[in-house]
Each structure stands twice: as C-alpha cells, then as structure tokens.
Amino acid sequence: MLILLPPSEGKAALGDGPALDLPRLSFPALTPSRQRVLDVLVALCEGPAAREVLGLSPGQAGEIGKNLLLRTAPTLAAADLYTGVLYDNLHLASLSPEAAARASESLLIFSGLWGLLRIGDRVPPYRLSMGVRLPPLGGLGAFWRRSVTPLLDAEPGLVVDLRSGTYATAWQPGGRAVAVRVLKEGKVVSHMAKATRGVIARSLLEGDVDPQSPEELTKVLDHLGHSVTLCPPPRGRQSWILNVTV
C-alpha cells in the first residue's frame, strides 16, 4: 500500500544535519530532475522576480533567502520538516515502532522541489509549491509528471491518495487508487479536510493493515471507526472516491 501525501506550507525553520546530498534521496532516478529544479529555483531567487513567481506576500520575502541557501543549509528528515495540519494529526513522532517502519515504506510526499520524498529523506527548509510555473520549466505538476509516472507506475499495491488537487497533477494513479474526500452534512469541505486526512493516514499505519482493493480499504477504515462510503471512478480509469464523513 502506498499513501500519497502533499507537503505543507508550514515547515520547521532550521535543520541540524549535513548539507543536501541529492543522490542519497529516495528515488535516485529523479536526481537529474531535482538538480534542474534546484538550479532554476536558486537562480530565480537571485533576481527581482522571485516573490512574484513564487506567489509570496511582502511578509514572506524571507522565504527567498532560504531558497538561496538550499545547497549548503543544514537538513532534517522530511518527517520533521513538515508542520502543517495534516502532519500535526498524523503525528509521525508518536507512531509505534511497527507503525513507523510501515510509514517509512508506505508514505510518499509529493514536492514541487524534490518530486518525491520518503519520510527519512533529509532536505533543508524551502519554499516552492507544485502550483508554481517556474521559468523556463513551466508548471511543476507537468514537469514532475514526466519523471515520476514511470517510477510510481512500477510500484505495486493499492494507492491511498491524500493529496490536494495541486499535487495530484504530478501523478495520476488511475483505477488502483482511492482518493479521499471529506464530507460534513453531505457537502465536501476543505475545513477539517487536512486534519481528517492526517487521521486516516495514522489509522492505516497504526492499524497494521494492508488492504489490496478499494473495497477492502473501505472495510478496514470502517472497522477502525471511520464513517466511510466508497464511490466508483467517475469516468474511465480515474481513481475511486472514498467519502469520509466528519
């Protein structure tokens, strides 16, 4: 089972480990693409257009300085880097040893800068959304899709997709995937959605489960105490939809 996560805008301020070593990250086949995005991002941040291209407010101008130091800044594990609502509710640091081992194998974090990360990968704090159009690379979702798709298409197992729409553009796993949608009073909600997705991921990791089909995933989550209903793919080879009611 693969559990796909977005990153979070909120990140730890500082690392405490060695500088970035791109070839040591998971999925080393992505190294050339990572190097390309890194080089382009740093060059952008050396000029006046960075704040506009990256979509930063005046109060976020300090994020540009972080990007300028990406090659030499201290790193930290991705498990410790992301601090947003989803990760607060996933709470990786408090997983049981068995669940932490499953997390290291099952969790995949999509990133505008690194493409894919596992939770043990060490990277420095950075700022780059998958929604950015980074000259001359263009939209990062389309850029990463070319490199990520052959790698993840070769990965076996059910895919539990907890990504936001922006990050979902980087890989479309099709009919073997279940995209999680959060409902309240019968309506799709964005408020609480990140928290609920973090709780779902934690339940699957702590539950010591390995569902092999969308139907089995639905039964597992129901057994774990979640209110869920499964909907077939809306069209063709798209992902199944799992509605979680809160």
mmCIF file of C-alpha atoms in Angstrom:
data_model
loop_
_atom_site.group_PDB
_atom_site.id
_atom_site.type_symbol
_atom_site.label_atom_id
_atom_site.label_comp_id
_atom_site.label_asym_id
_atom_site.label_seq_id
_atom_site.Cartn_x
_atom_site.Cartn_y
_atom_site.Cartn_z
ATOM 1 C CA MET A 1 0.000 0.000 0.000
ATOM 2 C CA LEU A 2 1.198 3.478 -0.906
ATOM 3 C CA ILE A 3 -0.145 6.507 0.971
ATOM 4 C CA LEU A 4 0.338 9.722 -1.002
ATOM 5 C CA LEU A 5 0.697 12.988 0.926
ATOM 6 C CA PRO A 6 1.090 16.629 -0.038
ATOM 7 C CA PRO A 7 3.806 18.608 1.704
ATOM 8 C CA SER A 8 2.770 21.531 3.913
ATOM 9 C CA GLU A 9 3.402 25.231 3.597
ATOM 10 C CA GLY A 10 4.346 25.214 7.277
ATOM 11 C CA LYS A 11 7.845 23.886 7.799
ATOM 12 C CA ALA A 12 10.417 23.691 10.544
ATOM 13 C CA ALA A 13 12.675 26.747 10.491
ATOM 14 C CA LEU A 14 16.061 25.051 10.698
ATOM 15 C CA GLY A 15 17.747 21.726 10.097
ATOM 16 C CA ASP A 16 20.516 20.245 12.198
ATOM 17 C CA GLY A 17 22.096 17.733 9.840
ATOM 18 C CA PRO A 18 24.588 17.710 6.974
ATOM 19 C CA ALA A 19 24.088 19.683 3.794
ATOM 20 C CA LEU A 20 21.905 18.383 0.979
ATOM 21 C CA ASP A 21 23.119 15.258 -0.818
ATOM 22 C CA LEU A 22 20.770 14.785 -3.764
ATOM 23 C CA PRO A 23 21.925 11.293 -4.812
ATOM 24 C CA ARG A 24 21.146 9.955 -1.328
ATOM 25 C CA LEU A 25 17.458 10.839 -1.541
ATOM 26 C CA SER A 26 14.923 8.119 -2.296
ATOM 27 C CA PHE A 27 14.177 7.511 -5.975
ATOM 28 C CA PRO A 28 17.695 8.412 -7.202
ATOM 29 C CA ALA A 29 16.424 8.294 -10.791
ATOM 30 C CA LEU A 30 14.919 11.712 -10.005
ATOM 31 C CA THR A 31 18.337 13.242 -9.264
ATOM 32 C CA PRO A 32 18.737 14.993 -12.657
ATOM 33 C CA SER A 33 15.241 16.489 -12.415
ATOM 34 C CA ARG A 34 15.818 17.554 -8.812
ATOM 35 C CA GLN A 35 19.087 19.194 -9.787
ATOM 36 C CA ARG A 36 17.387 21.033 -12.630
ATOM 37 C CA VAL A 37 14.604 22.439 -10.436
ATOM 38 C CA LEU A 38 17.089 23.333 -7.692
ATOM 39 C CA ASP A 39 19.360 25.218 -10.106
ATOM 40 C CA VAL A 40 16.464 27.116 -11.670
ATOM 41 C CA LEU A 41 14.942 27.991 -8.275
ATOM 42 C CA VAL A 42 18.203 29.317 -6.841
ATOM 43 C CA ALA A 43 18.840 31.385 -9.984
ATOM 44 C CA LEU A 44 15.310 32.817 -9.762
ATOM 45 C CA CYS A 45 15.824 33.775 -6.118
ATOM 46 C CA GLU A 46 18.949 35.716 -7.042
ATOM 47 C CA GLY A 47 16.831 38.143 -9.088
ATOM 48 C CA PRO A 48 13.926 40.546 -8.570
ATOM 49 C CA ALA A 49 11.123 38.323 -9.923
ATOM 50 C CA ALA A 50 11.253 35.645 -7.212
ATOM 51 C CA ARG A 51 8.492 36.964 -4.958
ATOM 52 C CA GLU A 52 6.002 37.305 -7.816
ATOM 53 C CA VAL A 53 6.818 33.933 -9.409
ATOM 54 C CA LEU A 54 6.670 32.092 -6.081
ATOM 55 C CA GLY A 55 3.450 33.827 -5.039
ATOM 56 C CA LEU A 56 4.861 35.305 -1.840
ATOM 57 C CA SER A 57 3.474 38.223 0.114
ATOM 58 C CA PRO A 58 5.817 41.008 1.260
ATOM 59 C CA GLY A 59 5.876 39.421 4.705
ATOM 60 C CA GLN A 60 7.113 36.141 3.227
ATOM 61 C CA ALA A 61 10.156 37.618 1.493
ATOM 62 C CA GLY A 62 12.397 35.741 3.951
ATOM 63 C CA GLU A 63 11.478 32.513 2.182
ATOM 64 C CA ILE A 64 13.603 33.660 -0.757
ATOM 65 C CA GLY A 65 16.667 33.680 1.482
ATOM 66 C CA LYS A 66 16.015 30.065 2.474
ATOM 67 C CA ASN A 67 15.959 29.062 -1.180
ATOM 68 C CA LEU A 68 19.270 30.814 -1.821
ATOM 69 C CA LEU A 69 20.928 28.604 0.829
ATOM 70 C CA LEU A 70 19.482 25.277 -0.313
ATOM 71 C CA ARG A 71 22.819 23.770 -1.365
ATOM 72 C CA THR A 72 24.566 24.442 1.954
ATOM 73 C CA ALA A 73 21.833 24.747 4.604
ATOM 74 C CA PRO A 74 21.561 22.074 7.317
ATOM 75 C CA THR A 75 18.991 19.392 6.512
ATOM 76 C CA LEU A 76 16.415 17.494 8.518
ATOM 77 C CA ALA A 77 14.277 14.443 7.850
ATOM 78 C CA ALA A 78 11.069 15.053 5.921
ATOM 79 C CA ALA A 79 9.240 13.532 8.912
ATOM 80 C CA ASP A 80 10.380 16.547 10.955
ATOM 81 C CA LEU A 81 10.276 19.186 8.224
ATOM 82 C CA TYR A 82 6.547 19.495 7.539
ATOM 83 C CA THR A 83 4.473 21.063 10.320
ATOM 84 C CA GLY A 84 1.043 21.692 8.780
ATOM 85 C CA VAL A 85 -2.361 20.494 9.973
ATOM 86 C CA LEU A 86 -2.210 17.137 8.171
ATOM 87 C CA TYR A 87 1.169 16.364 9.732
ATOM 88 C CA ASP A 88 0.021 17.538 13.167
ATOM 89 C CA ASN A 89 -2.736 14.928 13.026
ATOM 90 C CA LEU A 90 -0.533 12.253 11.505
ATOM 91 C CA HIS A 91 1.988 12.914 14.306
ATOM 92 C CA LEU A 92 4.796 10.775 12.970
ATOM 93 C CA ALA A 93 6.952 11.215 16.068
ATOM 94 C CA SER A 94 4.485 9.318 18.248
ATOM 95 C CA LEU A 95 3.906 6.321 15.970
ATOM 96 C CA SER A 96 4.645 2.919 17.434
ATOM 97 C CA PRO A 97 7.911 1.362 16.191
ATOM 98 C CA GLU A 98 5.958 -1.017 13.966
ATOM 99 C CA ALA A 99 3.835 1.796 12.504
ATOM 100 C CA ALA A 100 6.932 3.969 11.986
ATOM 101 C CA ALA A 101 8.506 1.161 9.968
ATOM 102 C CA ARG A 102 5.366 0.940 7.841
ATOM 103 C CA ALA A 103 5.411 4.732 7.396
ATOM 104 C CA SER A 104 8.953 4.649 6.053
ATOM 105 C CA GLU A 105 7.826 2.250 3.325
ATOM 106 C CA SER A 106 4.271 3.422 2.586
ATOM 107 C CA LEU A 107 4.293 7.211 2.835
ATOM 108 C CA LEU A 108 5.260 9.237 -0.228
ATOM 109 C CA ILE A 109 5.381 13.032 -0.005
ATOM 110 C CA PHE A 110 4.996 14.979 -3.242
ATOM 111 C CA SER A 111 7.086 18.150 -3.504
ATOM 112 C CA GLY A 112 7.438 20.943 -6.018
ATOM 113 C CA LEU A 113 11.202 20.968 -5.458
ATOM 114 C CA TRP A 114 12.122 17.326 -4.818
ATOM 115 C CA GLY A 115 9.396 15.489 -6.750
ATOM 116 C CA LEU A 116 9.010 12.645 -4.252
ATOM 117 C CA LEU A 117 10.282 12.168 -0.715
ATOM 118 C CA ARG A 118 10.124 9.387 1.823
ATOM 119 C CA ILE A 119 9.903 10.479 5.450
ATOM 120 C CA GLY A 120 13.550 9.610 6.148
ATOM 121 C CA ASP A 121 14.929 11.752 3.320
ATOM 122 C CA ARG A 122 16.946 14.715 4.573
ATOM 123 C CA VAL A 123 16.339 18.085 2.889
ATOM 124 C CA PRO A 124 16.631 21.725 4.007
ATOM 125 C CA PRO A 125 13.641 24.008 4.569
ATOM 126 C CA TYR A 126 12.486 25.513 1.267
ATOM 127 C CA ARG A 127 9.618 27.299 -0.435
ATOM 128 C CA LEU A 128 8.256 26.046 -3.765
ATOM 129 C CA SER A 129 4.691 24.944 -4.417
ATOM 130 C CA MET A 130 3.766 22.433 -7.094
ATOM 131 C CA GLY A 131 1.374 25.092 -8.398
ATOM 132 C CA VAL A 132 4.205 27.428 -9.412
ATOM 133 C CA ARG A 133 5.088 27.989 -13.060
ATOM 134 C CA LEU A 134 8.876 28.123 -12.830
ATOM 135 C CA PRO A 135 10.533 29.704 -15.870
ATOM 136 C CA PRO A 136 11.773 28.086 -18.067
ATOM 137 C CA LEU A 137 10.440 24.746 -16.758
ATOM 138 C CA GLY A 138 6.780 25.731 -16.805
ATOM 139 C CA GLY A 139 4.180 24.209 -14.496
ATOM 140 C CA LEU A 140 5.838 21.943 -11.945
ATOM 141 C CA GLY A 141 2.987 19.429 -11.916
ATOM 142 C CA ALA A 142 3.562 18.667 -15.597
ATOM 143 C CA PHE A 143 7.338 18.812 -15.172
ATOM 144 C CA TRP A 144 7.375 16.199 -12.409
ATOM 145 C CA ARG A 145 4.738 14.012 -14.041
ATOM 146 C CA ARG A 146 7.188 13.053 -16.786
ATOM 147 C CA SER A 147 9.741 11.754 -14.274
ATOM 148 C CA VAL A 148 7.500 10.449 -11.511
ATOM 149 C CA THR A 149 4.975 8.494 -13.590
ATOM 150 C CA PRO A 150 7.245 5.640 -14.775
ATOM 151 C CA LEU A 151 8.654 5.220 -11.260
ATOM 152 C CA LEU A 152 5.322 5.021 -9.466
ATOM 153 C CA ASP A 153 3.536 3.072 -12.176
ATOM 154 C CA ALA A 154 6.060 0.328 -11.412
ATOM 155 C CA GLU A 155 5.269 0.363 -7.662
ATOM 156 C CA PRO A 156 2.783 -2.379 -6.726
ATOM 157 C CA GLY A 157 -0.203 -2.203 -4.435
ATOM 158 C CA LEU A 158 -3.244 -0.119 -3.614
ATOM 159 C CA VAL A 159 -2.776 3.661 -3.607
ATOM 160 C CA VAL A 160 -4.441 5.796 -0.918
ATOM 161 C CA ASP A 161 -4.382 9.335 -2.263
ATOM 162 C CA LEU A 162 -4.477 12.063 0.387
ATOM 163 C CA ARG A 163 -3.029 14.794 -1.817
ATOM 164 C CA SER A 164 -4.594 18.141 -2.611
ATOM 165 C CA GLY A 165 -5.522 18.824 -6.229
ATOM 166 C CA THR A 166 -2.342 20.800 -6.967
ATOM 167 C CA TYR A 167 -0.091 17.898 -6.035
ATOM 168 C CA ALA A 168 -2.331 15.299 -7.669
ATOM 169 C CA THR A 169 -1.307 16.729 -11.054
ATOM 170 C CA ALA A 170 2.169 15.199 -10.675
ATOM 171 C CA TRP A 171 0.903 11.600 -10.898
ATOM 172 C CA GLN A 172 -2.461 10.116 -11.777
ATOM 173 C CA PRO A 173 -2.524 6.522 -10.499
ATOM 174 C CA GLY A 174 -5.860 5.608 -12.075
ATOM 175 C CA GLY A 175 -8.175 2.782 -11.050
ATOM 176 C CA ARG A 176 -5.924 1.205 -8.422
ATOM 177 C CA ALA A 177 -6.098 4.397 -6.344
ATOM 178 C CA VAL A 178 -8.626 5.697 -3.847
ATOM 179 C CA ALA A 179 -8.803 9.473 -3.432
ATOM 180 C CA VAL A 180 -10.066 10.539 -0.004
ATOM 181 C CA ARG A 181 -12.758 13.238 0.106
ATOM 182 C CA VAL A 182 -14.034 14.765 3.351
ATOM 183 C CA LEU A 183 -17.749 15.495 3.841
ATOM 184 C CA LYS A 184 -19.737 17.270 6.515
ATOM 185 C CA GLU A 185 -23.523 17.206 6.411
ATOM 186 C CA GLY A 186 -23.296 15.753 2.934
ATOM 187 C CA LYS A 187 -21.114 18.525 1.498
ATOM 188 C CA VAL A 188 -17.444 18.449 0.529
ATOM 189 C CA VAL A 189 -15.449 20.582 2.954
ATOM 190 C CA SER A 190 -11.938 21.994 2.887
ATOM 191 C CA HIS A 191 -12.054 22.991 6.552
ATOM 192 C CA MET A 192 -11.041 19.932 8.585
ATOM 193 C CA ALA A 193 -10.070 18.038 5.415
ATOM 194 C CA LYS A 194 -6.332 18.205 6.110
ATOM 195 C CA ALA A 195 -6.816 17.124 9.713
ATOM 196 C CA THR A 196 -9.056 14.227 8.670
ATOM 197 C CA ARG A 197 -6.565 13.027 6.064
ATOM 198 C CA GLY A 198 -3.828 13.034 8.692
ATOM 199 C CA VAL A 199 -6.036 10.954 10.996
ATOM 200 C CA ILE A 200 -6.821 8.492 8.181
ATOM 201 C CA ALA A 201 -3.129 8.019 7.383
ATOM 202 C CA ARG A 202 -2.299 7.444 11.035
ATOM 203 C CA SER A 203 -5.129 4.920 11.410
ATOM 204 C CA LEU A 204 -3.836 2.893 8.463
ATOM 205 C CA LEU A 205 -0.258 2.906 9.784
ATOM 206 C CA GLU A 206 -1.164 2.021 13.372
ATOM 207 C CA GLY A 207 -3.799 -0.480 12.271
ATOM 208 C CA ASP A 208 -1.235 -2.913 10.845
ATOM 209 C CA VAL A 209 -3.323 -3.361 7.707
ATOM 210 C CA ASP A 210 -2.522 -3.830 4.030
ATOM 211 C CA PRO A 211 -5.748 -3.591 2.009
ATOM 212 C CA GLN A 212 -5.437 -4.807 -1.552
ATOM 213 C CA SER A 213 -8.533 -3.231 -3.125
ATOM 214 C CA PRO A 214 -10.744 -0.157 -2.684
ATOM 215 C CA GLU A 215 -13.475 -2.354 -1.205
ATOM 216 C CA GLU A 216 -11.077 -3.845 1.326
ATOM 217 C CA LEU A 217 -9.806 -0.378 2.270
ATOM 218 C CA THR A 218 -13.376 0.724 2.939
ATOM 219 C CA LYS A 219 -13.972 -2.259 5.243
ATOM 220 C CA VAL A 220 -10.694 -1.629 7.069
ATOM 221 C CA LEU A 221 -11.443 2.036 7.738
ATOM 222 C CA ASP A 222 -14.988 1.214 8.833
ATOM 223 C CA HIS A 223 -13.548 -1.337 11.266
ATOM 224 C CA LEU A 224 -11.119 1.327 12.531
ATOM 225 C CA GLY A 225 -14.038 3.577 13.432
ATOM 226 C CA HIS A 226 -14.321 5.932 10.438
ATOM 227 C CA SER A 227 -17.590 6.751 8.678
ATOM 228 C CA VAL A 228 -16.798 5.984 5.043
ATOM 229 C CA THR A 229 -18.545 5.246 1.761
ATOM 230 C CA LEU A 230 -16.929 4.171 -1.498
ATOM 231 C CA CYS A 231 -17.826 5.597 -4.902
ATOM 232 C CA PRO A 232 -16.657 4.076 -8.195
ATOM 233 C CA PRO A 233 -14.426 6.087 -10.533
ATOM 234 C CA PRO A 234 -16.460 8.934 -12.049
ATOM 235 C CA ARG A 235 -15.018 8.345 -15.512
ATOM 236 C CA GLY A 236 -12.887 5.752 -17.251
ATOM 237 C CA ARG A 237 -9.636 4.940 -15.479
ATOM 238 C CA GLN A 238 -9.831 7.643 -12.812
ATOM 239 C CA SER A 239 -9.380 6.928 -9.110
ATOM 240 C CA TRP A 240 -12.105 5.617 -6.837
ATOM 241 C CA ILE A 241 -13.512 8.138 -4.356
ATOM 242 C CA LEU A 242 -13.715 7.418 -0.643
ATOM 243 C CA ASN A 243 -16.015 9.782 1.219
ATOM 244 C CA VAL A 244 -15.132 10.280 4.879
ATOM 245 C CA THR A 245 -17.889 11.931 6.909
ATOM 246 C CA VAL A 246 -16.890 14.082 9.876
#
